[in-house]
Coordinates of C-alpha atoms in Angstrom, one line a residue:
M1 CA 22.3 -14.4 2.4
D2 CA 20.6 -13.4 4.7
E3 CA 16.9 -13.0 3.4
G4 CA 16.0 -11.6 6.7
A5 CA 17.9 -8.6 6.2
A6 CA 16.8 -5.6 4.2
P7 CA 19.1 -6.5 1.0
A8 CA 20.8 -3.2 -1.1
V9 CA 22.4 -4.1 -4.1
K10 CA 20.5 -6.8 -6.2
F11 CA 22.3 -9.8 -7.8
Y12 CA 20.9 -11.1 -11.0
G13 CA 22.8 -13.9 -12.9
L14 CA 22.1 -14.4 -16.8
A15 CA 22.4 -17.8 -18.6
P16 CA 22.5 -17.6 -22.3
I17 CA 21.9 -21.2 -22.8
R18 CA 24.6 -23.1 -24.8
Y19 CA 25.3 -26.9 -25.6
L20 CA 26.6 -28.8 -23.1
D21 CA 28.4 -31.1 -25.8
S22 CA 30.6 -34.0 -24.9
A23 CA 32.3 -37.0 -26.7
D24 CA 30.0 -39.0 -25.2
D25 CA 26.6 -37.3 -25.9
D26 CA 24.5 -37.1 -29.2
E27 CA 22.8 -33.9 -30.2
H28 CA 19.7 -35.1 -28.9
I29 CA 21.2 -35.5 -25.2
A30 CA 23.7 -32.6 -24.9
T31 CA 20.4 -30.0 -25.6
R32 CA 18.3 -32.7 -22.9
K33 CA 21.4 -31.6 -20.5
S34 CA 21.8 -27.9 -21.4
F35 CA 18.4 -27.3 -20.5
E36 CA 18.4 -29.2 -17.2
F37 CA 21.7 -27.5 -16.3
T38 CA 20.2 -23.9 -16.7
V39 CA 16.9 -25.1 -15.0
A40 CA 19.4 -26.3 -11.7
T41 CA 21.2 -23.3 -11.6
A42 CA 18.4 -21.0 -11.6
V43 CA 16.8 -23.6 -8.9
R44 CA 20.2 -22.9 -7.0
L45 CA 20.4 -19.2 -7.4
E46 CA 17.3 -19.0 -5.7
E47 CA 18.3 -21.2 -3.0
L48 CA 21.4 -19.1 -2.0
G49 CA 19.7 -15.9 -2.0
F50 CA 19.8 -14.4 -5.6
D51 CA 17.8 -11.7 -6.6
G52 CA 17.0 -12.5 -10.4
F53 CA 18.0 -15.2 -13.0
G54 CA 17.5 -14.4 -16.5
V55 CA 17.9 -16.1 -19.9
G56 CA 19.5 -14.6 -23.0
E57 CA 18.0 -14.6 -26.5
R58 CA 20.1 -15.9 -29.5
H59 CA 19.0 -17.6 -32.8
H60 CA 22.5 -19.2 -34.0
W61 CA 25.2 -21.9 -32.5
P62 CA 26.2 -22.7 -29.9
F63 CA 22.9 -21.3 -28.0
L64 CA 19.9 -22.7 -26.9
S65 CA 18.5 -19.1 -25.9
S66 CA 15.7 -18.9 -29.0
A67 CA 12.3 -19.1 -26.7
P68 CA 13.0 -16.9 -23.3
P69 CA 9.5 -17.0 -22.3
V70 CA 9.2 -20.9 -22.5
V71 CA 12.2 -21.5 -20.5
L72 CA 11.3 -18.7 -17.9
A73 CA 7.8 -20.3 -17.4
H74 CA 9.2 -23.6 -17.1
I75 CA 11.3 -22.0 -14.3
A76 CA 8.2 -20.0 -12.6
A77 CA 7.1 -23.3 -11.5
L78 CA 10.1 -24.6 -9.6
T79 CA 10.7 -21.1 -7.8
T80 CA 8.5 -18.9 -5.5
R81 CA 10.6 -15.7 -5.3
I82 CA 13.6 -15.1 -7.6
R83 CA 13.2 -12.6 -9.9
L84 CA 12.9 -13.8 -14.0
F85 CA 14.1 -11.8 -16.3
T86 CA 15.5 -11.9 -20.0
G87 CA 18.9 -10.6 -21.0
V88 CA 18.5 -9.4 -23.8
T89 CA 15.0 -9.7 -25.5
V90 CA 15.9 -9.4 -28.9
L91 CA 13.1 -6.9 -29.2
S92 CA 14.0 -5.7 -33.0
V93 CA 13.2 -9.1 -34.8
L94 CA 10.0 -10.2 -32.9
D95 CA 6.3 -9.0 -33.2
P96 CA 5.6 -6.8 -30.3
V97 CA 1.7 -8.3 -30.4
R98 CA 3.3 -11.9 -29.8
A99 CA 5.9 -10.7 -27.4
A100 CA 3.5 -9.0 -25.1
E101 CA 1.2 -11.7 -24.9
D102 CA 4.0 -14.2 -24.3
Y103 CA 5.8 -12.4 -21.5
A104 CA 2.4 -10.9 -20.1
T105 CA 1.7 -15.0 -19.6
V106 CA 5.0 -15.8 -18.0
D107 CA 4.3 -12.2 -15.6
H108 CA 0.9 -14.4 -14.6
L109 CA 2.6 -17.7 -14.3
S110 CA 5.0 -16.1 -12.2
R111 CA 2.9 -14.0 -9.9
G112 CA 4.4 -10.6 -11.2
R113 CA 8.5 -12.0 -10.9
L114 CA 9.0 -11.0 -15.2
E115 CA 11.3 -8.2 -16.3
L116 CA 12.7 -7.7 -19.6
I117 CA 15.8 -6.6 -20.7
V118 CA 15.3 -5.4 -24.3
G119 CA 18.3 -4.9 -27.1
K120 CA 18.6 -5.3 -30.5
G121 CA 21.1 -8.4 -29.5
A122 CA 24.6 -9.7 -30.4
G123 CA 26.1 -12.0 -33.0
P124 CA 24.1 -13.1 -35.9
G125 CA 20.5 -13.9 -35.8
G126 CA 18.5 -10.6 -37.4
E127 CA 18.5 -12.4 -40.8
L128 CA 16.3 -15.1 -39.8
F129 CA 13.6 -12.7 -39.5
G130 CA 14.2 -10.7 -42.8
L131 CA 15.9 -7.4 -41.0
R132 CA 19.4 -6.4 -41.9
P133 CA 21.9 -5.2 -39.4
D134 CA 21.5 -1.7 -40.2
E135 CA 17.7 -2.1 -39.7
Q136 CA 18.0 -3.5 -36.3
R137 CA 18.4 -0.3 -34.2
H138 CA 15.2 1.7 -35.8
A139 CA 13.2 -1.6 -35.4
L140 CA 14.0 -2.1 -31.5
A141 CA 13.2 1.5 -31.0
D142 CA 9.7 1.0 -32.8
N143 CA 8.9 -1.9 -31.5
F144 CA 9.7 -1.3 -28.2
R145 CA 7.2 1.8 -28.1
L146 CA 4.5 -0.2 -29.2
L147 CA 5.1 -3.0 -26.6
H148 CA 4.8 -0.4 -23.7
E149 CA 1.3 0.9 -25.6
L150 CA -0.1 -2.6 -25.5
W151 CA 1.2 -3.5 -21.4
T152 CA -0.3 0.4 -20.6
A153 CA -3.4 0.5 -22.5
N154 CA -6.4 -1.1 -24.0
D155 CA -8.1 -0.6 -27.7
V156 CA -4.5 0.0 -29.3
S157 CA -4.5 1.4 -32.6
W158 CA -1.2 1.4 -34.3
A159 CA 0.0 2.9 -37.7
A160 CA 1.4 0.2 -40.2
V161 CA 5.1 0.3 -40.2
R162 CA 7.0 -2.8 -39.8
R163 CA 4.0 -4.7 -38.9
P164 CA 0.3 -4.4 -40.1
R165 CA -1.7 -2.1 -38.6
L166 CA -3.8 -2.3 -35.2
D167 CA -7.1 -1.0 -34.8
G168 CA -8.8 -1.3 -31.3
V169 CA -6.2 -4.0 -30.0
T170 CA -6.2 -5.0 -26.5
T171 CA -3.7 -8.5 -25.9
L172 CA -4.4 -10.5 -23.2
P173 CA -3.4 -11.6 -20.5
R174 CA -3.3 -8.2 -19.4
P175 CA 0.1 -7.9 -17.1
H176 CA -0.1 -9.3 -13.9
A177 CA -1.9 -7.1 -11.2
G178 CA -2.4 -4.4 -13.8
R179 CA 0.8 -3.1 -14.2
R180 CA 3.8 -3.4 -16.6
P181 CA 6.6 -5.1 -15.7
R182 CA 10.2 -3.9 -15.7
I183 CA 11.8 -3.3 -18.8
W184 CA 15.3 -2.3 -19.2
H185 CA 17.2 -1.1 -21.8
G186 CA 20.3 -2.9 -22.5
S187 CA 23.3 -0.5 -24.1
S188 CA 26.7 -1.4 -24.6
S189 CA 27.5 1.8 -27.0
S190 CA 24.1 3.3 -28.1
L191 CA 23.2 6.8 -27.2
D192 CA 20.0 6.2 -28.6
S193 CA 19.0 3.5 -26.5
V194 CA 20.1 4.9 -23.2
A195 CA 18.2 8.2 -24.4
L196 CA 15.0 5.9 -25.3
A197 CA 15.2 4.2 -22.0
A198 CA 15.5 7.9 -20.4
E199 CA 12.3 9.2 -22.6
Y200 CA 9.8 6.4 -20.8
G201 CA 11.4 6.3 -17.2
D202 CA 13.2 3.2 -17.6
P203 CA 16.3 1.5 -16.2
V204 CA 19.4 0.7 -18.0
V205 CA 21.8 -2.0 -18.0
F206 CA 25.3 -1.0 -19.3
S207 CA 26.9 -4.0 -20.3
N208 CA 30.4 -4.4 -22.9
A209 CA 32.3 -7.4 -22.9
A210 CA 35.0 -5.7 -24.9
A211 CA 35.5 -2.1 -23.5
T212 CA 36.6 -1.1 -20.2
S213 CA 34.1 0.1 -17.6
E214 CA 35.7 3.5 -17.7
S215 CA 35.0 3.9 -21.7
A216 CA 31.2 4.0 -20.6
R217 CA 31.1 7.4 -18.8
P218 CA 29.9 9.0 -21.7
L219 CA 27.1 6.8 -22.5
V220 CA 25.9 6.5 -18.4
A221 CA 26.5 10.9 -18.5
H222 CA 24.3 11.1 -21.8
Y223 CA 21.3 9.1 -19.8
R224 CA 21.3 11.3 -17.0
A225 CA 21.2 14.2 -18.7
E226 CA 18.6 12.9 -20.7
W227 CA 16.7 11.6 -17.6
A228 CA 16.9 15.2 -16.5
R229 CA 16.1 16.4 -19.4
H230 CA 12.4 14.9 -18.8
G231 CA 12.0 16.3 -15.6
R232 CA 12.7 13.0 -14.1
P233 CA 13.4 12.8 -10.1
A234 CA 17.6 12.2 -9.9
D235 CA 16.9 9.9 -6.9
Q236 CA 14.5 7.3 -9.3
L237 CA 17.1 6.9 -11.8
F238 CA 18.3 3.2 -11.6
T239 CA 21.0 1.4 -13.2
G240 CA 22.7 -1.9 -13.6
A241 CA 25.7 -3.1 -14.9
G242 CA 26.4 -6.3 -16.6
T243 CA 29.6 -8.3 -16.9
P244 CA 30.9 -10.7 -20.1
G245 CA 32.5 -13.5 -17.7
F246 CA 32.1 -14.4 -13.9
L247 CA 34.1 -17.0 -11.8
V248 CA 34.9 -16.5 -8.3
A249 CA 37.7 -18.6 -6.6
K250 CA 40.0 -18.7 -3.2
T251 CA 42.9 -17.4 -4.9
S252 CA 43.7 -15.1 -7.8
Q253 CA 45.8 -17.5 -9.7
A254 CA 43.1 -20.2 -9.3
A255 CA 40.3 -18.3 -10.6
I256 CA 42.8 -17.5 -13.8
E257 CA 43.9 -20.8 -14.7
T258 CA 40.2 -21.9 -13.8
Y259 CA 39.0 -19.6 -16.2
R260 CA 41.3 -19.8 -18.8
P261 CA 39.7 -22.9 -21.0
V262 CA 36.5 -20.6 -20.5
Y263 CA 38.1 -17.6 -22.0
E264 CA 39.4 -19.6 -25.1
R265 CA 36.6 -21.0 -25.6
Y266 CA 34.7 -17.6 -26.2
A267 CA 37.8 -16.6 -28.5
A268 CA 37.2 -19.6 -30.9
L269 CA 33.5 -18.7 -30.8
Q270 CA 34.4 -15.0 -31.6
R271 CA 36.9 -16.5 -34.5
G272 CA 34.1 -18.7 -35.9
F273 CA 31.8 -15.5 -36.6
G274 CA 34.6 -14.1 -38.6
G275 CA 35.6 -11.8 -35.8
R276 CA 38.5 -11.5 -33.0
P277 CA 38.0 -12.1 -29.3
S278 CA 37.9 -9.0 -27.2
H279 CA 41.5 -9.2 -25.4
P280 CA 44.1 -11.7 -26.8
T281 CA 44.8 -13.4 -23.4
V282 CA 42.4 -14.1 -20.6
E283 CA 45.3 -12.2 -17.9
E284 CA 44.2 -9.3 -19.8
F285 CA 40.6 -9.9 -20.3
V286 CA 40.4 -10.2 -16.6
E287 CA 42.1 -7.2 -16.1
Y288 CA 40.3 -4.7 -18.5
S289 CA 37.2 -6.1 -19.2
P290 CA 34.3 -5.5 -16.9
A291 CA 34.2 -9.2 -16.0
L292 CA 34.3 -10.3 -12.3
V293 CA 37.0 -13.1 -12.5
G294 CA 39.1 -13.6 -9.6
S295 CA 39.6 -14.0 -5.6
P296 CA 36.4 -12.7 -3.3
E297 CA 38.4 -9.5 -2.4
Q298 CA 39.3 -9.1 -6.1
V299 CA 35.4 -9.2 -6.9
I300 CA 34.4 -7.1 -4.2
D301 CA 37.0 -4.4 -5.5
K302 CA 35.9 -4.7 -9.3
V303 CA 32.4 -4.2 -8.5
H304 CA 33.3 -1.1 -6.4
R305 CA 35.1 0.6 -9.0
Q306 CA 32.8 -0.6 -11.7
H307 CA 29.8 1.5 -8.9
E308 CA 32.2 4.6 -9.2
V309 CA 31.2 4.7 -13.1
F310 CA 27.7 3.3 -13.7
G311 CA 26.0 4.4 -9.9
H312 CA 24.3 0.5 -10.5
S313 CA 22.5 -0.9 -7.7
V314 CA 21.8 -4.0 -9.6
A315 CA 24.9 -6.5 -11.0
V316 CA 24.2 -8.8 -14.1
F317 CA 26.8 -11.5 -14.3
S318 CA 27.0 -14.7 -16.6
V319 CA 26.2 -18.0 -14.6
D320 CA 26.4 -19.8 -17.8
P321 CA 29.6 -22.4 -17.0
D322 CA 30.4 -22.5 -20.8
G323 CA 32.6 -25.2 -20.6
L324 CA 33.5 -24.7 -17.0
A325 CA 33.8 -28.2 -14.7
E326 CA 30.5 -28.5 -12.8
D327 CA 32.5 -28.4 -9.8
S328 CA 34.2 -25.2 -10.3
H329 CA 30.6 -23.9 -11.5
W330 CA 28.9 -24.6 -8.4
T331 CA 31.7 -23.7 -6.1
S332 CA 32.5 -20.1 -8.1
L333 CA 28.7 -19.5 -6.8
D334 CA 28.7 -20.8 -3.3
L335 CA 31.6 -18.3 -2.9
F336 CA 29.9 -15.2 -4.3
A337 CA 26.8 -15.6 -2.2
S338 CA 29.0 -16.8 1.2
E339 CA 32.0 -14.2 0.7
V340 CA 30.8 -11.4 -1.8
A341 CA 27.4 -10.4 -1.6
P342 CA 27.3 -10.2 1.8
V343 CA 30.2 -7.3 1.8
L344 CA 28.7 -5.7 -1.1
R345 CA 24.9 -5.7 -0.1
T346 CA 25.8 -3.5 3.0
A347 CA 28.4 -1.2 0.6
L348 CA 26.0 -0.3 -2.3
P349 CA 22.7 1.2 -2.1
D350 CA 19.1 0.1 -2.6
P351 CA 17.8 0.8 -5.9
P352 CA 14.1 3.1 -6.2
A353 CA 11.2 0.9 -5.6

């Protein structure tokens, strides 16, 4: 990607860190390799001209993403340009005071490159923090409102609801350059989440691993309607679109066969949680889900079709190999940077400042 050009659509790679296990590794070696591979991917994405790199937050096996601010602070020291984000920060289970302090610290260490995607999260984990599934969405909204207040005001007082009350609290450090880091609201189905984003003038990342992009039209329409209801300028509305899978290969056949073991692993993980995979076969997953798996031409075409639904100017996709061979992982990223990104950058719009 040409850094001298004025880029349009932004590309953010997301890595929900998983164990990269093998028969020859014990748990400690597998853990070390997993973190090292994630860090190497972040550095490589910056070299390739990607715009952002993020880590997810998960609190259950087989993920190692329980401490995103620690990982992002390490990556901040090894990079200079790429934006650093979370996807998602499970704000429903976090103390907003602690989150404000941790992520403002990362914002300073990265010199203002931090962004958050907040959400209630997917999969188990809330129970570790004493939160029932039916409490998570309300807790997310409450905690977001407090985090926003802590990052935009001093001497904050807050009534006790889900945490002890605050009386005249100013969290330290303050965000870098005196501005609140950009907060995205991740949503796959919640009208409440997009309404909250519109209320605060925040962008939304639409992401659903199971449903088609077309099925999200009512959610997108509600976000736009709420945005207008709050009197916000239409040209400042800012959206992103997430994808549950990513792999670029020279041909569609090669992409499917290379990605097949990755999808089979995902399907096994879903069954292990007592659920079932979103699609019975990898072919149906690639065809009907938002996954970007295929030849460069196929990926370009699918992003265009998604853009017709979301109007997005940030594409967030998984760059976690999840069992993919290293050479296939790096080749996929290289192909995207050389054959996909330049085409999309000239075709899709620049996000608002």
